[in-house]
Each structure stands twice: as C-alpha cells, then as structure tokens.
Amino acid sequence: MSISLPSTGTLAVGGKTVHRLGFGAMSLTGPGVWGPPRDHDGAVRVLRRVVELGVTFIDTADSYGPYVNEELIREALHPYPEELLIATKAGFVRTGPGQWHAVGRPEYLRQEVEMSLRRLGVERLDLLQLHRVDPQVPLEDQVGELAALRDEGKIAAIGLSEVGVEELERARRVTAIASVQNRYNLSNRFSDPVLDHCTGQGIVFIPYSPVAKGALAGPGSPVEHVAKATGATPAQVSLAWLLARSPMTLPIPGTSSIAHLEENLGASTVSLTAEQLAELG
C-alpha cells in the first residue's frame, strides 16, 4: 500500500501547517519510558524515515527518558526541515521506570522550557503542552507562566494534556490554547466531550495511544470485520476512524519499527464508508 499523507488533510498549529497523521516518539526510549532505546541506531533510522515519509508533526516530552527523547530527535533530524513541527511537553517528572509525577510550579515549567530549547537545538518551541495539570498549583498560574514564555518568544503555541472541558475553558480564559492531547481511541472514548468541544472551538485534538486494543479490536470484532472488508490492518482502521471522527484530530501513533511505522502511515489511504463508521460506533 502506498502512503499519501496529503490525503489526511492538514491542520494549522503554532504558525505551521501539518499533515493530520503524526508520529509519537515516546516509543523511542527504554523500557518504562526510561533511559535510552535498546537500539539507538535503529531509533535514529526510524526518526529519519518518519520525515522521509512526509510526516510533519512529531510529539515528544522532556520526561521521555527523561530528556533522552528530545536529544535523540535533535541527533537524528537537526537541522530540522522547515515544515516539521516538533511538539514537546513539560510538567511531568520522572523518578524511575514507569513513575510519573505532576509538577506545575511556574519556576519548574520555565526551567524545563529553557532546557527543551537547548536539547532540541531551537530558539523557539513550536508547541509546548502542559503534560499534566498539577493539582497543587492553580491552573491559571501554570498556564500563565507558559503564556509569559510565549510572549518572550520561547514558545509559539501552548497546549494541554489530559484535561477535561472545564479545565480547558479555565486555561482559555488565561491565554489561547492551540491543542489538547488526551488518550483516545476506538476502545477508550472517555474524552468524547473534550473532542467534541475542541471540534466546535477549532482546537487541535491529539489522540495518544490511538490504536484500539482489547475486545473491540480482537477476533470477530467490528475492527477486524472492517479491516477485512477494506484490505487494511486493524491498526490502520483504528487510525482511519480517528481521522474521520473529527476534522480536528491529529493522531500520533508511535513505534520503534520502520515496518510498523509504514503500516501506521498507510492509514492515510484507508477510506471508511458511512456504514463502516456506523459499525465501528
């Protein structure tokens, strides 16, 4: 199956226009999203293949590694193609494999933005997303510090991750919010209200963990049935459903395999009928 990313459409984010099928780089770290990838050279090859295939949106975070992921992206791709948008995140601290803690103190967020600029080798971050809202710090203070950094020219656009509609609207009363990144896929639709709100407000919605798992995608499932009917893989059907779900979705499937990368991006050529979309629910 040939890959044709322009068929996914585009979205404007942070002054750039990107194709609506991106790449989540988190997989290019060690187990538990901790430390370097097992195959460093292979990870570099995956990142370079991402760009070769026309992907213009790569998602990372300071906590992936921690720091390893951003450094790997710079090693593989710097100087970056002009059309490439690298989105990173701050506000989640790593203390060990699989351990995550929200830290939203303004001075910490400022420090991490400065360090991400250095690690990525850029003068301005295309998109900086608050990785988690710290319940110990007023949301307005967290978002307000990011707005100050944007006004200083260090961030082009501000996003949020794992928020509800109420938190999103509180943040929007402080500053413009370009994106929301929540876990969302065919088998996990808890963020339906957020996605619908983003669609109505013209806010980019970035579903992470975008490929359906569990019974919905297993043997005899609607996903398997649609996959057989279209000649696509279940992963491609999951991603094609997300692209059809709203014009504001920007899925970011991740992998450490070039073959799997190419399979995921093949979703750009999968067209689902109204009947198939109804079957998937």
PDB file of N, CA and C in Angstrom, residues 173-231:
ATOM      1  N   ARG A 173      -9.331  31.063  29.415  1.00  0.00           N
ATOM      2  CA  ARG A 173      -9.584  32.393  29.968  1.00  0.00           C
ATOM      3  C   ARG A 173      -8.273  33.113  30.292  1.00  0.00           C
ATOM      4  N   VAL A 174      -7.178  32.342  30.357  1.00  0.00           N
ATOM      5  CA  VAL A 174      -5.854  32.919  30.617  1.00  0.00           C
ATOM      6  C   VAL A 174      -5.145  33.250  29.318  1.00  0.00           C
ATOM      7  N   THR A 175      -5.210  32.330  28.348  1.00  0.00           N
ATOM      8  CA  THR A 175      -4.480  32.509  27.092  1.00  0.00           C
ATOM      9  C   THR A 175      -5.054  31.586  26.023  1.00  0.00           C
ATOM     10  N   ALA A 176      -4.656  31.785  24.789  1.00  0.00           N
ATOM     11  CA  ALA A 176      -5.114  30.918  23.694  1.00  0.00           C
ATOM     12  C   ALA A 176      -4.507  29.527  23.844  1.00  0.00           C
ATOM     13  N   ILE A 177      -5.324  28.521  23.630  1.00  0.00           N
ATOM     14  CA  ILE A 177      -4.866  27.127  23.691  1.00  0.00           C
ATOM     15  C   ILE A 177      -4.993  26.531  22.295  1.00  0.00           C
ATOM     16  N   ALA A 178      -3.863  26.041  21.769  1.00  0.00           N
ATOM     17  CA  ALA A 178      -3.835  25.545  20.391  1.00  0.00           C
ATOM     18  C   ALA A 178      -4.210  24.076  20.285  1.00  0.00           C
ATOM     19  N   SER A 179      -3.979  23.296  21.364  1.00  0.00           N
ATOM     20  CA  SER A 179      -4.171  21.848  21.245  1.00  0.00           C
ATOM     21  C   SER A 179      -4.501  21.229  22.585  1.00  0.00           C
ATOM     22  N   VAL A 180      -5.138  20.069  22.500  1.00  0.00           N
ATOM     23  CA  VAL A 180      -5.369  19.213  23.663  1.00  0.00           C
ATOM     24  C   VAL A 180      -4.925  17.812  23.278  1.00  0.00           C
ATOM     25  N   GLN A 181      -4.118  17.196  24.146  1.00  0.00           N
ATOM     26  CA  GLN A 181      -3.633  15.839  23.885  1.00  0.00           C
ATOM     27  C   GLN A 181      -4.141  14.925  24.995  1.00  0.00           C
ATOM     28  N   ASN A 182      -5.112  14.076  24.659  1.00  0.00           N
ATOM     29  CA  ASN A 182      -5.696  13.136  25.611  1.00  0.00           C
ATOM     30  C   ASN A 182      -5.622  11.722  25.052  1.00  0.00           C
ATOM     31  N   ARG A 183      -5.647  10.739  25.951  1.00  0.00           N
ATOM     32  CA  ARG A 183      -5.758   9.346  25.499  1.00  0.00           C
ATOM     33  C   ARG A 183      -7.131   9.162  24.859  1.00  0.00           C
ATOM     34  N   TYR A 184      -7.149   8.605  23.640  1.00  0.00           N
ATOM     35  CA  TYR A 184      -8.423   8.455  22.947  1.00  0.00           C
ATOM     36  C   TYR A 184      -8.243   7.488  21.795  1.00  0.00           C
ATOM     37  N   ASN A 185      -9.159   6.517  21.699  1.00  0.00           N
ATOM     38  CA  ASN A 185      -9.164   5.591  20.567  1.00  0.00           C
ATOM     39  C   ASN A 185     -10.529   4.905  20.510  1.00  0.00           C
ATOM     40  N   LEU A 186     -10.682   3.992  19.580  1.00  0.00           N
ATOM     41  CA  LEU A 186     -11.972   3.329  19.399  1.00  0.00           C
ATOM     42  C   LEU A 186     -12.486   2.664  20.672  1.00  0.00           C
ATOM     43  N   SER A 187     -11.585   2.115  21.485  1.00  0.00           N
ATOM     44  CA  SER A 187     -11.997   1.395  22.685  1.00  0.00           C
ATOM     45  C   SER A 187     -11.891   2.231  23.958  1.00  0.00           C
ATOM     46  N   ASN A 188     -11.450   3.473  23.843  1.00  0.00           N
ATOM     47  CA  ASN A 188     -11.366   4.369  25.002  1.00  0.00           C
ATOM     48  C   ASN A 188     -11.865   5.746  24.566  1.00  0.00           C
ATOM     49  N   ARG A 189     -13.130   6.014  24.834  1.00  0.00           N
ATOM     50  CA  ARG A 189     -13.752   7.244  24.352  1.00  0.00           C
ATOM     51  C   ARG A 189     -14.181   8.173  25.481  1.00  0.00           C
ATOM     52  N   PHE A 190     -13.484   8.079  26.602  1.00  0.00           N
ATOM     53  CA  PHE A 190     -13.836   8.923  27.747  1.00  0.00           C
ATOM     54  C   PHE A 190     -13.704  10.403  27.414  1.00  0.00           C
ATOM     55  N   SER A 191     -12.863  10.727  26.444  1.00  0.00           N
ATOM     56  CA  SER A 191     -12.656  12.135  26.079  1.00  0.00           C
ATOM     57  C   SER A 191     -13.574  12.601  24.959  1.00  0.00           C
ATOM     58  N   ASP A 192     -14.657  11.868  24.692  1.00  0.00           N
ATOM     59  CA  ASP A 192     -15.614  12.307  23.674  1.00  0.00           C
ATOM     60  C   ASP A 192     -16.066  13.758  23.882  1.00  0.00           C
ATOM     61  N   PRO A 193     -16.440  14.143  25.121  1.00  0.00           N
ATOM     62  CA  PRO A 193     -16.876  15.534  25.300  1.00  0.00           C
ATOM     63  C   PRO A 193     -15.776  16.550  24.994  1.00  0.00           C
ATOM     64  N   VAL A 194     -14.529  16.207  25.319  1.00  0.00           N
ATOM     65  CA  VAL A 194     -13.420  17.122  25.054  1.00  0.00           C
ATOM     66  C   VAL A 194     -13.192  17.247  23.550  1.00  0.00           C
ATOM     67  N   LEU A 195     -13.205  16.110  22.862  1.00  0.00           N
ATOM     68  CA  LEU A 195     -13.019  16.134  21.414  1.00  0.00           C
ATOM     69  C   LEU A 195     -14.121  16.940  20.740  1.00  0.00           C
ATOM     70  N   ASP A 196     -15.351  16.729  21.148  1.00  0.00           N
ATOM     71  CA  ASP A 196     -16.457  17.480  20.549  1.00  0.00           C
ATOM     72  C   ASP A 196     -16.309  18.975  20.822  1.00  0.00           C
ATOM     73  N   HIS A 197     -15.882  19.323  22.023  1.00  0.00           N
ATOM     74  CA  HIS A 197     -15.676  20.731  22.364  1.00  0.00           C
ATOM     75  C   HIS A 197     -14.549  21.326  21.525  1.00  0.00           C
ATOM     76  N   CYS A 198     -13.448  20.589  21.409  1.00  0.00           N
ATOM     77  CA  CYS A 198     -12.327  21.063  20.590  1.00  0.00           C
ATOM     78  C   CYS A 198     -12.759  21.266  19.147  1.00  0.00           C
ATOM     79  N   THR A 199     -13.551  20.338  18.631  1.00  0.00           N
ATOM     80  CA  THR A 199     -14.025  20.446  17.255  1.00  0.00           C
ATOM     81  C   THR A 199     -14.836  21.722  17.074  1.00  0.00           C
ATOM     82  N   GLY A 200     -15.723  21.993  18.016  1.00  0.00           N
ATOM     83  CA  GLY A 200     -16.546  23.189  17.928  1.00  0.00           C
ATOM     84  C   GLY A 200     -15.760  24.477  18.060  1.00  0.00           C
ATOM     85  N   GLN A 201     -14.648  24.417  18.810  1.00  0.00           N
ATOM     86  CA  GLN A 201     -13.858  25.623  19.064  1.00  0.00           C
ATOM     87  C   GLN A 201     -12.649  25.751  18.134  1.00  0.00           C
ATOM     88  N   GLY A 202     -12.445  24.786  17.248  1.00  0.00           N
ATOM     89  CA  GLY A 202     -11.309  24.852  16.335  1.00  0.00           C
ATOM     90  C   GLY A 202      -9.972  24.609  17.005  1.00  0.00           C
ATOM     91  N   ILE A 203      -9.961  23.755  18.031  1.00  0.00           N
ATOM     92  CA  ILE A 203      -8.738  23.412  18.761  1.00  0.00           C
ATOM     93  C   ILE A 203      -8.268  22.038  18.310  1.00  0.00           C
ATOM     94  N   VAL A 204      -6.998  21.914  18.000  1.00  0.00           N
ATOM     95  CA  VAL A 204      -6.457  20.633  17.553  1.00  0.00           C
ATOM     96  C   VAL A 204      -6.544  19.616  18.688  1.00  0.00           C
ATOM     97  N   PHE A 205      -7.031  18.419  18.375  1.00  0.00           N
ATOM     98  CA  PHE A 205      -7.139  17.343  19.361  1.00  0.00           C
ATOM     99  C   PHE A 205      -6.169  16.235  18.955  1.00  0.00           C
ATOM    100  N   ILE A 206      -5.203  15.950  19.830  1.00  0.00           N
ATOM    101  CA  ILE A 206      -4.141  14.986  19.538  1.00  0.00           C
ATOM    102  C   ILE A 206      -4.394  13.710  20.352  1.00  0.00           C
ATOM    103  N   PRO A 207      -4.993  12.676  19.750  1.00  0.00           N
ATOM    104  CA  PRO A 207      -5.235  11.449  20.497  1.00  0.00           C
ATOM    105  C   PRO A 207      -3.943  10.639  20.628  1.00  0.00           C
ATOM    106  N   TYR A 208      -3.535  10.371  21.876  1.00  0.00           N
ATOM    107  CA  TYR A 208      -2.389   9.479  22.045  1.00  0.00           C
ATOM    108  C   TYR A 208      -2.890   8.080  22.392  1.00  0.00           C
ATOM    109  N   SER A 209      -2.028   7.085  22.249  1.00  0.00           N
ATOM    110  CA  SER A 209      -2.452   5.674  22.296  1.00  0.00           C
ATOM    111  C   SER A 209      -3.628   5.488  21.342  1.00  0.00           C
ATOM    112  N   PRO A 210      -3.465   5.859  20.061  1.00  0.00           N
ATOM    113  CA  PRO A 210      -4.612   5.962  19.159  1.00  0.00           C
ATOM    114  C   PRO A 210      -5.114   4.647  18.573  1.00  0.00           C
ATOM    115  N   VAL A 211      -4.386   3.568  18.769  1.00  0.00           N
ATOM    116  CA  VAL A 211      -4.796   2.293  18.169  1.00  0.00           C
ATOM    117  C   VAL A 211      -5.626   1.501  19.167  1.00  0.00           C
ATOM    118  N   ALA A 212      -6.804   1.063  18.736  1.00  0.00           N
ATOM    119  CA  ALA A 212      -7.722   0.335  19.613  1.00  0.00           C
ATOM    120  C   ALA A 212      -7.133  -1.000  20.041  1.00  0.00           C
ATOM    121  N   LYS A 213      -7.373  -1.353  21.304  1.00  0.00           N
ATOM    122  CA  LYS A 213      -6.934  -2.640  21.841  1.00  0.00           C
ATOM    123  C   LYS A 213      -8.112  -3.302  22.532  1.00  0.00           C
ATOM    124  N   GLY A 214      -7.926  -4.557  22.914  1.00  0.00           N
ATOM    125  CA  GLY A 214      -8.959  -5.252  23.654  1.00  0.00           C
ATOM    126  C   GLY A 214     -10.005  -5.890  22.756  1.00  0.00           C
ATOM    127  N   ALA A 215     -11.171  -6.149  23.345  1.00  0.00           N
ATOM    128  CA  ALA A 215     -12.211  -6.905  22.653  1.00  0.00           C
ATOM    129  C   ALA A 215     -12.676  -6.227  21.378  1.00  0.00           C
ATOM    130  N   LEU A 216     -12.699  -4.910  21.366  1.00  0.00           N
ATOM    131  CA  LEU A 216     -13.202  -4.193  20.193  1.00  0.00           C
ATOM    132  C   LEU A 216     -12.349  -4.442  18.962  1.00  0.00           C
ATOM    133  N   ALA A 217     -11.071  -4.770  19.185  1.00  0.00           N
ATOM    134  CA  ALA A 217     -10.168  -4.976  18.052  1.00  0.00           C
ATOM    135  C   ALA A 217      -9.759  -6.439  17.884  1.00  0.00           C
ATOM    136  N   GLY A 218     -10.326  -7.318  18.681  1.00  0.00           N
ATOM    137  CA  GLY A 218      -9.937  -8.719  18.654  1.00  0.00           C
ATOM    138  C   GLY A 218     -10.646  -9.521  17.576  1.00  0.00           C
ATOM    139  N   PRO A 219     -10.446 -10.855  17.598  1.00  0.00           N
ATOM    140  CA  PRO A 219     -11.082 -11.735  16.614  1.00  0.00           C
ATOM    141  C   PRO A 219     -12.603 -11.592  16.629  1.00  0.00           C
ATOM    142  N   GLY A 220     -13.186 -11.456  15.443  1.00  0.00           N
ATOM    143  CA  GLY A 220     -14.633 -11.324  15.327  1.00  0.00           C
ATOM    144  C   GLY A 220     -15.174  -9.951  15.678  1.00  0.00           C
ATOM    145  N   SER A 221     -14.281  -9.003  15.930  1.00  0.00           N
ATOM    146  CA  SER A 221     -14.694  -7.655  16.336  1.00  0.00           C
ATOM    147  C   SER A 221     -15.070  -6.809  15.128  1.00  0.00           C
ATOM    148  N   PRO A 222     -15.753  -5.685  15.365  1.00  0.00           N
ATOM    149  CA  PRO A 222     -16.034  -4.757  14.262  1.00  0.00           C
ATOM    150  C   PRO A 222     -14.768  -4.278  13.564  1.00  0.00           C
ATOM    151  N   VAL A 223     -13.707  -4.040  14.324  1.00  0.00           N
ATOM    152  CA  VAL A 223     -12.459  -3.589  13.710  1.00  0.00           C
ATOM    153  C   VAL A 223     -11.926  -4.649  12.753  1.00  0.00           C
ATOM    154  N   GLU A 224     -11.932  -5.891  13.192  1.00  0.00           N
ATOM    155  CA  GLU A 224     -11.435  -6.961  12.320  1.00  0.00           C
ATOM    156  C   GLU A 224     -12.309  -7.088  11.068  1.00  0.00           C
ATOM    157  N   HIS A 225     -13.620  -6.959  11.247  1.00  0.00           N
ATOM    158  CA  HIS A 225     -14.528  -7.090  10.109  1.00  0.00           C
ATOM    159  C   HIS A 225     -14.281  -5.984   9.088  1.00  0.00           C
ATOM    160  N   VAL A 226     -14.148  -4.752   9.566  1.00  0.00           N
ATOM    161  CA  VAL A 226     -13.907  -3.632   8.662  1.00  0.00           C
ATOM    162  C   VAL A 226     -12.533  -3.757   8.016  1.00  0.00           C
ATOM    163  N   ALA A 227     -11.563  -4.234   8.770  1.00  0.00           N
ATOM    164  CA  ALA A 227     -10.214  -4.409   8.221  1.00  0.00           C
ATOM    165  C   ALA A 227     -10.237  -5.388   7.045  1.00  0.00           C
ATOM    166  N   LYS A 228     -10.949  -6.477   7.210  1.00  0.00           N
ATOM    167  CA  LYS A 228     -11.035  -7.464   6.122  1.00  0.00           C
ATOM    168  C   LYS A 228     -11.758  -6.876   4.910  1.00  0.00           C
ATOM    169  N   ALA A 229     -12.784  -6.082   5.165  1.00  0.00           N
ATOM    170  CA  ALA A 229     -13.555  -5.512   4.066  1.00  0.00           C
ATOM    171  C   ALA A 229     -12.761  -4.475   3.281  1.00  0.00           C
ATOM    172  N   THR A 230     -11.864  -3.777   3.945  1.00  0.00           N
ATOM    173  CA  THR A 230     -11.102  -2.710   3.295  1.00  0.00           C
ATOM    174  C   THR A 230      -9.719  -3.154   2.831  1.00  0.00           C
ATOM    175  N   GLY A 231      -9.290  -4.324   3.273  1.00  0.00           N
ATOM    176  CA  GLY A 231      -7.931  -4.766   2.957  1.00  0.00           C
ATOM    177  C   GLY A 231      -6.881  -4.067   3.795  1.00  0.00           C
TER     178      GLY A 231
END
